[in-house]
């Protein structure tokens, strides 16, 4: 294993437990060191080893630490230990068979996300370093109790930055129907073609907290995907639910999930842009007792911040105009570059423009199987507020 020398300044951040090494923290010119993407290296600052990392000389995040200094680094042992800890943590949460089993850096497995749907795993590898470990990873994942199929979702956009191809591969047989449940609701998952890994477990805990309060209400689920919020609400007793998503596949899955959950009579799904749908509901004089606003990340890169902030403000303003007095606004953002304070600020401005008054009843965050790494704010991305609106 070769040694990669860092500038002394890098030590402070890495000592807190952060796992990333940026290109400008490396001694010498990274491009001239002859390193290949994914290669394992020993990381050293003057006079001291910091442990083993994998590198990508073509990325701004030039290396990610895998393990503190030890006498020997064995990939299989390392993977087995980290996976064992990740699985045990989910078991602690009572979430063994339906959950996010691995959440990247937070589980000490940089560049890896694994969601579990019963006997099926949906795996996202986002770095060249993790891709290189795939044979070992396949063995380690395959040995988890009860796993029969692995779907390799190698089609996330971040792979391009790492120079990785876009592919989806299936190992084993993909069952025709994969059903998970959340409370009384049942959802069919398509791990090979659904968005991201197939399901948004990150909202599960929020749904469990908020949905019981929506019984009897008329609910609008904007950016519904498969209806996690909307169908959950119908199962919790909401009297009339509208799901809106711009994706045809999402709308078809809402309809199917409504059937599986036995709430077809109460759920309507419309394929539309959420902004347009709000305009039409307003024009038609429609009102709702609760509205969920859970859009895709409007701010993917820092430079989108201003435009994205405006989009959060606009969609929330449109939702607020449709709420009955005393209604619930459940508003979320999964943009890492848009923090809780910024979202609250967007909500405050939206309420002001809409002439409404809003109070935060609950703060929402990513589910417990998406743990936060205390040294890496990058691992905290989902935030939201459940508000009462007058
Ligand atoms: N609320 C969902 C997750 C939403 S993911 C859950 O809890 O599971 C974001 C969704 O927004 C995706 O399904 C995507 O198809 C949809 N989407 C993206 N842009 C949209 C737009 N302009 N209008 C409506 N839906 C949109």
mmCIF file of C-alpha atoms and ligand atoms in Angstrom:
data_model
loop_
_atom_site.group_PDB
_atom_site.id
_atom_site.type_symbol
_atom_site.label_atom_id
_atom_site.label_comp_id
_atom_site.label_asym_id
_atom_site.label_seq_id
_atom_site.Cartn_x
_atom_site.Cartn_y
_atom_site.Cartn_z
ATOM 1 C CA UNK A 1 0.000 0.000 0.000
ATOM 2 C CA UNK A 2 1.374 3.408 -0.943
ATOM 3 C CA UNK A 3 1.498 6.360 1.421
ATOM 4 C CA UNK A 4 -0.361 9.606 0.798
ATOM 5 C CA UNK A 5 1.078 12.571 2.675
ATOM 6 C CA UNK A 6 -1.202 15.351 3.892
ATOM 7 C CA UNK A 7 -0.503 18.913 4.852
ATOM 8 C CA UNK A 8 -0.504 19.499 8.577
ATOM 9 C CA UNK A 9 -3.602 21.733 8.387
ATOM 10 C CA UNK A 10 -5.758 18.720 7.485
ATOM 11 C CA UNK A 11 -5.183 17.139 10.867
ATOM 12 C CA UNK A 12 -7.523 19.306 12.911
ATOM 13 C CA UNK A 13 -10.654 18.375 10.963
ATOM 14 C CA UNK A 14 -9.698 14.722 10.638
ATOM 15 C CA UNK A 15 -8.989 14.493 14.370
ATOM 16 C CA UNK A 16 -12.632 15.371 15.078
ATOM 17 C CA UNK A 17 -13.600 12.179 13.229
ATOM 18 C CA UNK A 18 -14.366 13.603 9.799
ATOM 19 C CA UNK A 19 -13.560 11.028 7.106
ATOM 20 C CA UNK A 20 -12.964 13.129 3.989
ATOM 21 C CA UNK A 21 -9.645 14.389 2.679
ATOM 22 C CA UNK A 22 -9.882 17.200 0.129
ATOM 23 C CA UNK A 23 -7.587 17.466 -2.877
ATOM 24 C CA UNK A 24 -5.998 20.692 -1.586
ATOM 25 C CA UNK A 25 -5.012 19.015 1.684
ATOM 26 C CA UNK A 26 -2.587 16.682 -0.042
ATOM 27 C CA UNK A 27 1.136 17.343 -0.069
ATOM 28 C CA UNK A 28 2.342 17.780 -3.649
ATOM 29 C CA UNK A 29 0.247 17.611 -6.789
ATOM 30 C CA UNK A 30 -2.328 14.836 -6.520
ATOM 31 C CA UNK A 31 -2.469 14.338 -10.294
ATOM 32 C CA UNK A 32 1.268 13.615 -10.493
ATOM 33 C CA UNK A 33 1.340 10.843 -7.873
ATOM 34 C CA UNK A 34 0.169 8.139 -10.282
ATOM 35 C CA UNK A 35 -2.686 6.966 -8.029
ATOM 36 C CA UNK A 36 -5.587 5.075 -9.596
ATOM 37 C CA UNK A 37 -9.230 5.727 -8.648
ATOM 38 C CA UNK A 38 -10.211 3.498 -5.740
ATOM 39 C CA UNK A 39 -6.686 2.554 -4.705
ATOM 40 C CA UNK A 40 -6.121 1.915 -0.981
ATOM 41 C CA UNK A 41 -3.469 4.118 0.641
ATOM 42 C CA UNK A 42 -1.922 4.836 4.016
ATOM 43 C CA UNK A 43 -2.664 8.386 5.079
ATOM 44 C CA UNK A 44 0.120 10.248 6.811
ATOM 45 C CA UNK A 45 0.635 13.718 8.207
ATOM 46 C CA UNK A 46 4.183 14.715 9.144
ATOM 47 C CA UNK A 47 5.324 12.222 11.741
ATOM 48 C CA UNK A 48 2.120 10.257 12.129
ATOM 49 C CA UNK A 49 -0.158 7.751 10.364
ATOM 50 C CA UNK A 50 -3.885 8.510 10.272
ATOM 51 C CA UNK A 51 -5.023 5.164 8.889
ATOM 52 C CA UNK A 52 -6.197 3.594 5.655
ATOM 53 C CA UNK A 53 -8.244 5.390 3.011
ATOM 54 C CA UNK A 54 -9.318 4.877 -0.562
ATOM 55 C CA UNK A 55 -8.472 7.619 -3.058
ATOM 56 C CA UNK A 56 -9.870 9.173 -6.166
ATOM 57 C CA UNK A 57 -7.336 11.558 -7.726
ATOM 58 C CA UNK A 58 -10.080 12.913 -10.042
ATOM 59 C CA UNK A 59 -12.441 14.005 -7.281
ATOM 60 C CA UNK A 60 -12.458 17.063 -4.993
ATOM 61 C CA UNK A 61 -12.957 14.621 -2.145
ATOM 62 C CA UNK A 62 -9.628 12.999 -2.896
ATOM 63 C CA UNK A 63 -9.726 10.313 -0.206
ATOM 64 C CA UNK A 64 -12.063 8.838 2.407
ATOM 65 C CA UNK A 65 -10.749 7.262 5.585
ATOM 66 C CA UNK A 66 -11.792 3.696 6.227
ATOM 67 C CA UNK A 67 -9.971 2.744 9.374
ATOM 68 C CA UNK A 68 -7.735 4.235 12.048
ATOM 69 C CA UNK A 69 -4.128 2.977 12.051
ATOM 70 C CA UNK A 70 -3.827 -0.754 12.705
ATOM 71 C CA UNK A 71 -1.043 -3.257 12.177
ATOM 72 C CA UNK A 72 -2.833 -4.683 9.164
ATOM 73 C CA UNK A 73 -5.793 -3.757 7.010
ATOM 74 C CA UNK A 74 -7.825 -6.618 5.638
ATOM 75 C CA UNK A 75 -10.743 -5.569 3.441
ATOM 76 C CA UNK A 76 -12.929 -8.577 4.222
ATOM 77 C CA UNK A 77 -12.499 -8.262 7.980
ATOM 78 C CA UNK A 78 -13.088 -4.514 7.845
ATOM 79 C CA UNK A 79 -16.260 -4.891 5.766
ATOM 80 C CA UNK A 80 -17.613 -7.703 7.922
ATOM 81 C CA UNK A 81 -17.078 -5.701 11.107
ATOM 82 C CA UNK A 82 -18.654 -2.506 9.806
ATOM 83 C CA UNK A 83 -21.631 -4.350 8.312
ATOM 84 C CA UNK A 84 -22.132 -6.318 11.493
ATOM 85 C CA UNK A 85 -22.236 -3.063 13.487
ATOM 86 C CA UNK A 86 -24.657 -1.463 11.008
ATOM 87 C CA UNK A 87 -26.998 -4.459 11.133
ATOM 88 C CA UNK A 88 -26.807 -4.652 14.938
ATOM 89 C CA UNK A 89 -27.666 -0.942 15.197
ATOM 90 C CA UNK A 90 -30.813 -1.439 13.099
ATOM 91 C CA UNK A 91 -31.733 -4.435 15.226
ATOM 92 C CA UNK A 92 -31.410 -2.171 18.280
ATOM 93 C CA UNK A 93 -34.018 0.046 16.625
ATOM 94 C CA UNK A 94 -36.300 -2.947 15.990
ATOM 95 C CA UNK A 95 -35.810 -2.526 12.240
ATOM 96 C CA UNK A 96 -34.133 -5.656 11.004
ATOM 97 C CA UNK A 97 -36.022 -6.440 7.746
ATOM 98 C CA UNK A 98 -37.322 -3.124 6.401
ATOM 99 C CA UNK A 99 -34.882 -0.282 6.775
ATOM 100 C CA UNK A 100 -31.822 1.555 5.583
ATOM 101 C CA UNK A 101 -29.221 -0.976 6.593
ATOM 102 C CA UNK A 102 -26.164 1.120 5.717
ATOM 103 C CA UNK A 103 -25.980 4.910 5.597
ATOM 104 C CA UNK A 104 -22.533 5.602 4.153
ATOM 105 C CA UNK A 105 -20.061 7.579 6.218
ATOM 106 C CA UNK A 106 -22.344 7.439 9.282
ATOM 107 C CA UNK A 107 -21.860 3.674 9.377
ATOM 108 C CA UNK A 108 -18.144 3.967 8.646
ATOM 109 C CA UNK A 109 -18.728 2.710 5.089
ATOM 110 C CA UNK A 110 -17.976 5.713 2.848
ATOM 111 C CA UNK A 111 -19.724 5.715 -0.516
ATOM 112 C CA UNK A 112 -22.188 2.930 0.350
ATOM 113 C CA UNK A 113 -25.932 2.998 0.902
ATOM 114 C CA UNK A 114 -27.959 -0.182 1.418
ATOM 115 C CA UNK A 115 -31.724 -0.417 1.830
ATOM 116 C CA UNK A 116 -33.388 -3.660 2.826
ATOM 117 C CA UNK A 117 -36.806 -4.844 1.630
ATOM 118 C CA UNK A 118 -37.204 -8.213 3.284
ATOM 119 C CA UNK A 119 -35.008 -10.671 1.363
ATOM 120 C CA UNK A 120 -33.921 -8.008 -1.151
ATOM 121 C CA UNK A 121 -31.131 -5.471 -0.787
ATOM 122 C CA UNK A 122 -30.932 -2.338 -2.901
ATOM 123 C CA UNK A 123 -27.331 -1.120 -2.984
ATOM 124 C CA UNK A 124 -25.974 2.244 -4.074
ATOM 125 C CA UNK A 125 -22.240 2.624 -4.552
ATOM 126 C CA UNK A 126 -21.251 6.225 -5.159
ATOM 127 C CA UNK A 127 -17.432 6.189 -5.112
ATOM 128 C CA UNK A 128 -14.679 4.520 -7.127
ATOM 129 C CA UNK A 129 -13.168 3.267 -3.872
ATOM 130 C CA UNK A 130 -16.306 1.402 -2.808
ATOM 131 C CA UNK A 131 -16.848 0.121 -6.348
ATOM 132 C CA UNK A 132 -13.423 -1.483 -6.224
ATOM 133 C CA UNK A 133 -14.443 -3.353 -3.058
ATOM 134 C CA UNK A 134 -17.573 -4.714 -4.707
ATOM 135 C CA UNK A 135 -16.551 -8.399 -4.869
ATOM 136 C CA UNK A 136 -15.867 -8.421 -1.122
ATOM 137 C CA UNK A 137 -18.999 -6.399 -0.514
ATOM 138 C CA UNK A 138 -21.135 -8.846 -2.497
ATOM 139 C CA UNK A 139 -19.890 -11.702 -0.313
ATOM 140 C CA UNK A 140 -20.423 -9.775 2.921
ATOM 141 C CA UNK A 141 -23.933 -8.608 2.009
ATOM 142 C CA UNK A 142 -24.891 -12.052 0.725
ATOM 143 C CA UNK A 143 -24.015 -13.539 4.088
ATOM 144 C CA UNK A 144 -26.507 -11.364 6.004
ATOM 145 C CA UNK A 145 -29.279 -13.548 7.400
ATOM 146 C CA UNK A 146 -32.258 -13.921 5.055
ATOM 147 C CA UNK A 147 -30.864 -12.138 1.985
ATOM 148 C CA UNK A 148 -31.692 -13.708 -1.387
ATOM 149 C CA UNK A 149 -31.348 -10.911 -3.921
ATOM 150 C CA UNK A 150 -29.075 -7.920 -4.379
ATOM 151 C CA UNK A 151 -29.983 -5.058 -6.701
ATOM 152 C CA UNK A 152 -26.928 -2.963 -7.570
ATOM 153 C CA UNK A 153 -28.304 0.512 -8.250
ATOM 154 C CA UNK A 154 -25.299 1.989 -9.983
ATOM 155 C CA UNK A 155 -27.298 4.786 -11.568
ATOM 156 C CA UNK A 156 -27.028 7.723 -9.157
ATOM 157 C CA UNK A 157 -25.830 10.986 -10.668
ATOM 158 C CA UNK A 158 -22.947 11.320 -8.199
ATOM 159 C CA UNK A 159 -21.211 8.347 -9.847
ATOM 160 C CA UNK A 160 -20.365 10.466 -12.874
ATOM 161 C CA UNK A 161 -18.176 12.707 -10.682
ATOM 162 C CA UNK A 162 -16.233 9.616 -9.656
ATOM 163 C CA UNK A 163 -15.844 8.424 -13.241
ATOM 164 C CA UNK A 164 -18.137 5.408 -12.692
ATOM 165 C CA UNK A 165 -20.558 4.049 -15.306
ATOM 166 C CA UNK A 166 -24.324 4.099 -14.874
ATOM 167 C CA UNK A 167 -25.627 0.538 -14.525
ATOM 168 C CA UNK A 168 -28.277 -1.494 -12.735
ATOM 169 C CA UNK A 169 -27.546 -5.155 -12.097
ATOM 170 C CA UNK A 170 -29.544 -7.826 -10.329
ATOM 171 C CA UNK A 171 -27.894 -10.678 -8.456
ATOM 172 C CA UNK A 172 -30.301 -13.513 -7.695
ATOM 173 C CA UNK A 173 -33.971 -13.480 -8.591
ATOM 174 C CA UNK A 174 -36.030 -10.360 -8.105
ATOM 175 C CA UNK A 175 -39.450 -11.382 -6.712
ATOM 176 C CA UNK A 176 -42.395 -10.179 -8.785
ATOM 177 C CA UNK A 177 -43.852 -8.415 -5.810
ATOM 178 C CA UNK A 178 -42.029 -6.858 -2.882
ATOM 179 C CA UNK A 179 -44.304 -5.389 -0.248
ATOM 180 C CA UNK A 180 -43.252 -3.462 2.831
ATOM 181 C CA UNK A 181 -45.471 -1.998 5.508
ATOM 182 C CA UNK A 182 -45.506 1.152 7.578
ATOM 183 C CA UNK A 183 -48.190 1.007 10.244
ATOM 184 C CA UNK A 184 -51.359 -0.162 8.472
ATOM 185 C CA UNK A 185 -50.157 0.969 5.057
ATOM 186 C CA UNK A 186 -48.653 -1.397 2.504
ATOM 187 C CA UNK A 187 -46.326 -0.343 -0.286
ATOM 188 C CA UNK A 188 -45.029 -2.245 -3.310
ATOM 189 C CA UNK A 189 -41.349 -1.531 -3.940
ATOM 190 C CA UNK A 190 -39.536 -1.634 -7.286
ATOM 191 C CA UNK A 191 -35.884 -1.656 -6.192
ATOM 192 C CA UNK A 192 -34.502 -1.893 -9.739
ATOM 193 C CA UNK A 193 -36.480 0.969 -11.288
ATOM 194 C CA UNK A 194 -37.891 3.096 -8.458
ATOM 195 C CA UNK A 195 -36.311 6.427 -7.579
ATOM 196 C CA UNK A 196 -32.947 6.250 -5.766
ATOM 197 C CA UNK A 197 -32.998 2.856 -4.005
ATOM 198 C CA UNK A 198 -36.758 2.403 -4.383
ATOM 199 C CA UNK A 199 -38.263 3.805 -1.187
ATOM 200 C CA UNK A 200 -37.847 6.830 1.103
ATOM 201 C CA UNK A 201 -37.309 5.255 4.513
ATOM 202 C CA UNK A 202 -35.925 8.628 5.645
ATOM 203 C CA UNK A 203 -39.494 9.900 6.214
ATOM 204 C CA UNK A 204 -40.765 6.801 8.059
ATOM 205 C CA UNK A 205 -40.253 8.123 11.594
ATOM 206 C CA UNK A 206 -41.775 11.500 10.681
ATOM 207 C CA UNK A 207 -44.833 9.791 9.218
ATOM 208 C CA UNK A 208 -45.250 7.722 12.378
ATOM 209 C CA UNK A 209 -45.247 10.901 14.495
ATOM 210 C CA UNK A 210 -47.459 13.099 12.355
ATOM 211 C CA UNK A 211 -49.994 10.830 10.620
ATOM 212 C CA UNK A 212 -52.064 9.905 13.702
ATOM 213 C CA UNK A 213 -53.018 13.607 13.930
ATOM 214 C CA UNK A 214 -54.466 13.713 10.417
ATOM 215 C CA UNK A 215 -57.447 11.450 11.083
ATOM 216 C CA UNK A 216 -60.672 12.870 9.657
ATOM 217 C CA UNK A 217 -58.888 15.538 7.593
ATOM 218 C CA UNK A 218 -58.757 16.223 3.871
ATOM 219 C CA UNK A 219 -55.088 15.762 2.948
ATOM 220 C CA UNK A 220 -52.934 16.936 0.031
ATOM 221 C CA UNK A 221 -49.626 15.079 -0.463
ATOM 222 C CA UNK A 222 -47.409 17.144 -2.788
ATOM 223 C CA UNK A 223 -44.407 15.351 -4.340
ATOM 224 C CA UNK A 224 -45.988 12.105 -3.169
ATOM 225 C CA UNK A 225 -43.751 9.529 -4.906
ATOM 226 C CA UNK A 226 -45.476 6.185 -4.040
ATOM 227 C CA UNK A 227 -47.772 7.842 -1.490
ATOM 228 C CA UNK A 228 -45.805 7.265 1.706
ATOM 229 C CA UNK A 229 -47.458 10.264 3.331
ATOM 230 C CA UNK A 230 -50.801 10.293 1.538
ATOM 231 C CA UNK A 231 -51.628 6.593 1.781
ATOM 232 C CA UNK A 232 -50.283 6.553 5.317
ATOM 233 C CA UNK A 233 -52.703 9.380 6.094
ATOM 234 C CA UNK A 234 -55.630 7.509 4.534
ATOM 235 C CA UNK A 235 -54.750 4.446 6.626
ATOM 236 C CA UNK A 236 -54.627 6.688 9.699
ATOM 237 C CA UNK A 237 -58.196 7.830 9.024
ATOM 238 C CA UNK A 238 -57.859 10.854 6.728
ATOM 239 C CA UNK A 239 -61.179 11.133 4.922
ATOM 240 C CA UNK A 240 -60.059 12.248 1.476
ATOM 241 C CA UNK A 241 -56.479 12.225 0.165
ATOM 242 C CA UNK A 242 -54.952 13.730 -2.982
ATOM 243 C CA UNK A 243 -51.454 12.694 -4.078
ATOM 244 C CA UNK A 244 -49.609 14.808 -6.639
ATOM 245 C CA UNK A 245 -46.409 13.833 -8.438
ATOM 246 C CA UNK A 246 -44.983 14.749 -11.836
ATOM 247 C CA UNK A 247 -43.810 11.170 -12.478
ATOM 248 C CA UNK A 248 -46.205 8.786 -14.164
ATOM 249 C CA UNK A 249 -44.544 5.777 -12.503
ATOM 250 C CA UNK A 250 -45.018 7.395 -9.082
ATOM 251 C CA UNK A 251 -48.718 7.980 -9.745
ATOM 252 C CA UNK A 252 -49.228 4.393 -10.891
ATOM 253 C CA UNK A 253 -47.554 3.172 -7.744
ATOM 254 C CA UNK A 254 -49.791 5.410 -5.575
ATOM 255 C CA UNK A 255 -52.822 3.757 -7.143
ATOM 256 C CA UNK A 256 -51.405 0.272 -6.632
ATOM 257 C CA UNK A 257 -50.376 1.047 -3.045
ATOM 258 C CA UNK A 258 -53.820 2.442 -2.289
ATOM 259 C CA UNK A 259 -55.258 -0.919 -3.386
ATOM 260 C CA UNK A 260 -52.765 -2.939 -1.330
ATOM 261 C CA UNK A 261 -53.578 -0.760 1.665
ATOM 262 C CA UNK A 262 -57.344 -1.019 1.162
ATOM 263 C CA UNK A 263 -57.885 2.744 0.871
ATOM 264 C CA UNK A 264 -58.528 3.183 -2.882
ATOM 265 C CA UNK A 265 -61.892 4.775 -2.177
ATOM 266 C CA UNK A 266 -60.227 7.635 -0.255
ATOM 267 C CA UNK A 267 -57.120 8.261 -2.359
ATOM 268 C CA UNK A 268 -56.795 10.092 -5.663
ATOM 269 C CA UNK A 269 -53.503 10.432 -7.518
ATOM 270 C CA UNK A 270 -52.787 13.068 -10.125
ATOM 271 C CA UNK A 271 -49.816 13.320 -12.429
ATOM 272 C CA UNK A 272 -48.940 17.013 -12.404
ATOM 273 C CA UNK A 273 -46.357 19.589 -11.520
ATOM 274 C CA UNK A 274 -46.951 20.451 -7.869
ATOM 275 C CA UNK A 275 -46.864 24.203 -8.515
ATOM 276 C CA UNK A 276 -49.470 23.877 -11.292
ATOM 277 C CA UNK A 277 -51.651 21.595 -9.186
ATOM 278 C CA UNK A 278 -51.712 24.149 -6.357
ATOM 279 C CA UNK A 279 -52.755 26.845 -8.807
ATOM 280 C CA UNK A 280 -55.608 24.671 -10.082
ATOM 281 C CA UNK A 281 -56.796 23.690 -6.616
ATOM 282 C CA UNK A 282 -56.817 27.381 -5.709
ATOM 283 C CA UNK A 283 -58.766 28.311 -8.824
ATOM 284 C CA UNK A 284 -61.277 25.547 -8.063
ATOM 285 C CA UNK A 285 -61.755 26.819 -4.493
ATOM 286 C CA UNK A 286 -60.419 23.559 -2.979
ATOM 287 C CA UNK A 287 -59.259 23.575 0.650
ATOM 288 C CA UNK A 288 -57.338 21.010 2.731
ATOM 289 C CA UNK A 289 -56.955 20.272 6.411
ATOM 290 C CA UNK A 290 -53.352 19.105 5.994
ATOM 291 C CA UNK A 291 -50.751 19.548 3.264
ATOM 292 C CA UNK A 292 -47.442 17.703 2.976
ATOM 293 C CA UNK A 293 -44.680 19.452 1.017
ATOM 294 C CA UNK A 294 -41.794 17.024 0.485
ATOM 295 C CA UNK A 295 -40.037 18.061 -2.731
ATOM 296 C CA UNK A 296 -36.853 16.658 -4.263
ATOM 297 C CA UNK A 297 -33.692 18.586 -3.318
ATOM 298 C CA UNK A 298 -34.188 22.041 -4.863
ATOM 299 C CA UNK A 299 -30.590 22.855 -3.903
ATOM 300 C CA UNK A 300 -28.214 20.181 -5.137
ATOM 301 C CA UNK A 301 -25.102 22.356 -5.244
ATOM 302 C CA UNK A 302 -24.211 25.418 -3.223
ATOM 303 C CA UNK A 303 -24.570 27.635 -6.242
ATOM 304 C CA UNK A 304 -28.275 26.743 -6.538
ATOM 305 C CA UNK A 305 -28.876 28.169 -3.041
ATOM 306 C CA UNK A 306 -30.650 31.389 -3.954
ATOM 307 C CA UNK A 307 -32.889 29.961 -6.659
ATOM 308 C CA UNK A 308 -33.649 26.915 -4.519
ATOM 309 C CA UNK A 309 -34.562 28.994 -1.480
ATOM 310 C CA UNK A 310 -37.053 30.863 -3.638
ATOM 311 C CA UNK A 311 -38.566 27.564 -4.840
ATOM 312 C CA UNK A 312 -39.036 26.384 -1.225
ATOM 313 C CA UNK A 313 -40.698 29.695 -0.433
ATOM 314 C CA UNK A 314 -42.982 29.582 -3.473
ATOM 315 C CA UNK A 315 -44.229 26.017 -3.050
ATOM 316 C CA UNK A 316 -44.900 26.551 0.646
ATOM 317 C CA UNK A 317 -46.717 29.804 -0.058
ATOM 318 C CA UNK A 318 -48.892 28.002 -2.617
ATOM 319 C CA UNK A 319 -49.636 25.261 -0.066
ATOM 320 C CA UNK A 320 -50.440 27.761 2.693
ATOM 321 C CA UNK A 321 -53.030 29.422 0.469
ATOM 322 C CA UNK A 322 -54.871 26.096 0.234
ATOM 323 C CA UNK A 323 -55.015 25.342 3.953
ATOM 324 C CA UNK A 324 -58.121 25.667 6.067
ATOM 325 C CA UNK A 325 -57.678 27.746 9.233
ATOM 326 C CA UNK A 326 -56.276 25.455 11.911
ATOM 327 C CA UNK A 327 -54.762 23.163 9.268
ATOM 328 C CA UNK A 328 -51.456 21.305 9.277
ATOM 329 C CA UNK A 329 -48.525 22.214 7.062
ATOM 330 C CA UNK A 330 -45.899 19.468 7.003
ATOM 331 C CA UNK A 331 -42.962 20.913 5.127
ATOM 332 C CA UNK A 332 -39.624 19.240 4.472
ATOM 333 C CA UNK A 333 -36.338 19.769 2.662
ATOM 334 C CA UNK A 334 -33.765 17.119 1.814
ATOM 335 C CA UNK A 335 -31.209 19.644 0.519
ATOM 336 C CA UNK A 336 -28.059 19.379 2.592
ATOM 337 C CA UNK A 337 -27.135 22.950 1.612
ATOM 338 C CA UNK A 338 -30.422 24.264 3.041
ATOM 339 C CA UNK A 339 -30.392 23.981 6.810
ATOM 340 C CA UNK A 340 -33.221 23.959 9.334
ATOM 341 C CA UNK A 341 -32.992 27.701 9.952
ATOM 342 C CA UNK A 342 -33.172 28.419 6.220
ATOM 343 C CA UNK A 343 -36.263 26.241 5.830
ATOM 344 C CA UNK A 344 -37.937 27.925 8.786
ATOM 345 C CA UNK A 345 -37.075 31.284 7.267
ATOM 346 C CA UNK A 346 -38.634 30.225 3.956
ATOM 347 C CA UNK A 347 -41.788 29.145 5.815
ATOM 348 C CA UNK A 348 -41.956 32.413 7.758
ATOM 349 C CA UNK A 349 -41.667 34.468 4.562
ATOM 350 C CA UNK A 350 -44.177 32.245 2.766
ATOM 351 C CA UNK A 351 -46.679 32.706 5.596
ATOM 352 C CA UNK A 352 -46.133 36.457 5.514
ATOM 353 C CA UNK A 353 -46.784 36.641 1.763
ATOM 354 C CA UNK A 354 -49.851 34.418 2.051
ATOM 355 C CA UNK A 355 -51.175 36.464 4.964
ATOM 356 C CA UNK A 356 -51.216 33.412 7.237
ATOM 357 C CA UNK A 357 -49.867 32.772 10.707
ATOM 358 C CA UNK A 358 -47.868 29.632 11.379
ATOM 359 C CA UNK A 359 -46.498 27.882 14.473
ATOM 360 C CA UNK A 360 -44.060 24.977 14.637
ATOM 361 C CA UNK A 361 -45.518 22.014 16.526
ATOM 362 C CA UNK A 362 -42.878 19.406 15.679
ATOM 363 C CA UNK A 363 -39.389 19.433 14.232
ATOM 364 C CA UNK A 364 -38.783 16.616 11.804
ATOM 365 C CA UNK A 365 -35.579 14.885 10.741
ATOM 366 C CA UNK A 366 -34.331 11.829 8.876
ATOM 367 C CA UNK A 367 -35.345 8.471 10.389
ATOM 368 C CA UNK A 368 -33.127 6.840 12.994
ATOM 369 C CA UNK A 369 -31.766 4.319 10.473
ATOM 370 C CA UNK A 370 -30.107 7.310 8.727
ATOM 371 C CA UNK A 371 -27.835 8.138 11.679
ATOM 372 C CA UNK A 372 -25.884 11.389 11.859
ATOM 373 C CA UNK A 373 -22.119 11.345 12.149
ATOM 374 C CA UNK A 374 -21.302 13.958 14.802
ATOM 375 C CA UNK A 375 -18.204 15.179 12.945
ATOM 376 C CA UNK A 376 -19.813 15.212 9.503
ATOM 377 C CA UNK A 377 -22.635 17.697 8.995
ATOM 378 C CA UNK A 378 -22.847 16.262 5.462
ATOM 379 C CA UNK A 379 -24.658 13.244 6.931
ATOM 380 C CA UNK A 380 -27.566 15.398 8.152
ATOM 381 C CA UNK A 381 -29.764 16.297 5.228
ATOM 382 C CA UNK A 382 -33.492 15.882 5.899
ATOM 383 C CA UNK A 383 -35.252 18.458 8.004
ATOM 384 C CA UNK A 384 -38.850 19.537 8.296
ATOM 385 C CA UNK A 385 -41.545 21.157 10.370
ATOM 386 C CA UNK A 386 -45.086 20.151 11.217
ATOM 387 C CA UNK A 387 -46.947 23.403 11.756
ATOM 388 C CA UNK A 388 -50.378 24.626 12.667
ATOM 389 C CA UNK A 389 -51.596 27.332 10.326
ATOM 390 C CA UNK A 390 -54.196 30.034 10.967
HETATM 391 N N1 LIG B 1 -42.754 12.319 -0.311
HETATM 392 C C1 LIG B 1 -42.121 11.140 -0.842
HETATM 393 C C2 LIG B 1 -40.769 11.390 -1.415
HETATM 394 C C3 LIG B 1 -40.722 12.477 -2.451
HETATM 395 S S1 LIG B 1 -39.342 12.402 -3.501
HETATM 396 C C4 LIG B 1 -42.042 10.071 0.242
HETATM 397 O O1 LIG B 1 -42.231 10.373 1.429
HETATM 398 O O2 LIG B 1 -41.788 8.910 -0.097
HETATM 399 C C5 LIG B 1 -39.721 13.696 -4.595
HETATM 400 C C6 LIG B 1 -40.808 13.409 -5.616
HETATM 401 O O3 LIG B 1 -41.106 14.629 -6.271
HETATM 402 C C7 LIG B 1 -40.440 12.422 -6.698
HETATM 403 O O4 LIG B 1 -41.376 11.377 -6.708
HETATM 404 C C8 LIG B 1 -40.520 13.219 -8.013
HETATM 405 O O5 LIG B 1 -41.089 12.483 -9.083
HETATM 406 C C9 LIG B 1 -41.437 14.345 -7.618
HETATM 407 N N2 LIG B 1 -41.290 15.612 -8.341
HETATM 408 C C10 LIG B 1 -40.157 16.212 -8.764
HETATM 409 N N3 LIG B 1 -40.435 17.419 -9.281
HETATM 410 C C11 LIG B 1 -41.790 17.593 -9.195
HETATM 411 C C12 LIG B 1 -42.687 18.637 -9.538
HETATM 412 N N4 LIG B 1 -42.264 19.779 -10.078
HETATM 413 N N5 LIG B 1 -44.002 18.468 -9.266
HETATM 414 C C13 LIG B 1 -44.459 17.320 -8.721
HETATM 415 N N6 LIG B 1 -43.640 16.302 -8.368
HETATM 416 C C14 LIG B 1 -42.333 16.431 -8.593
#
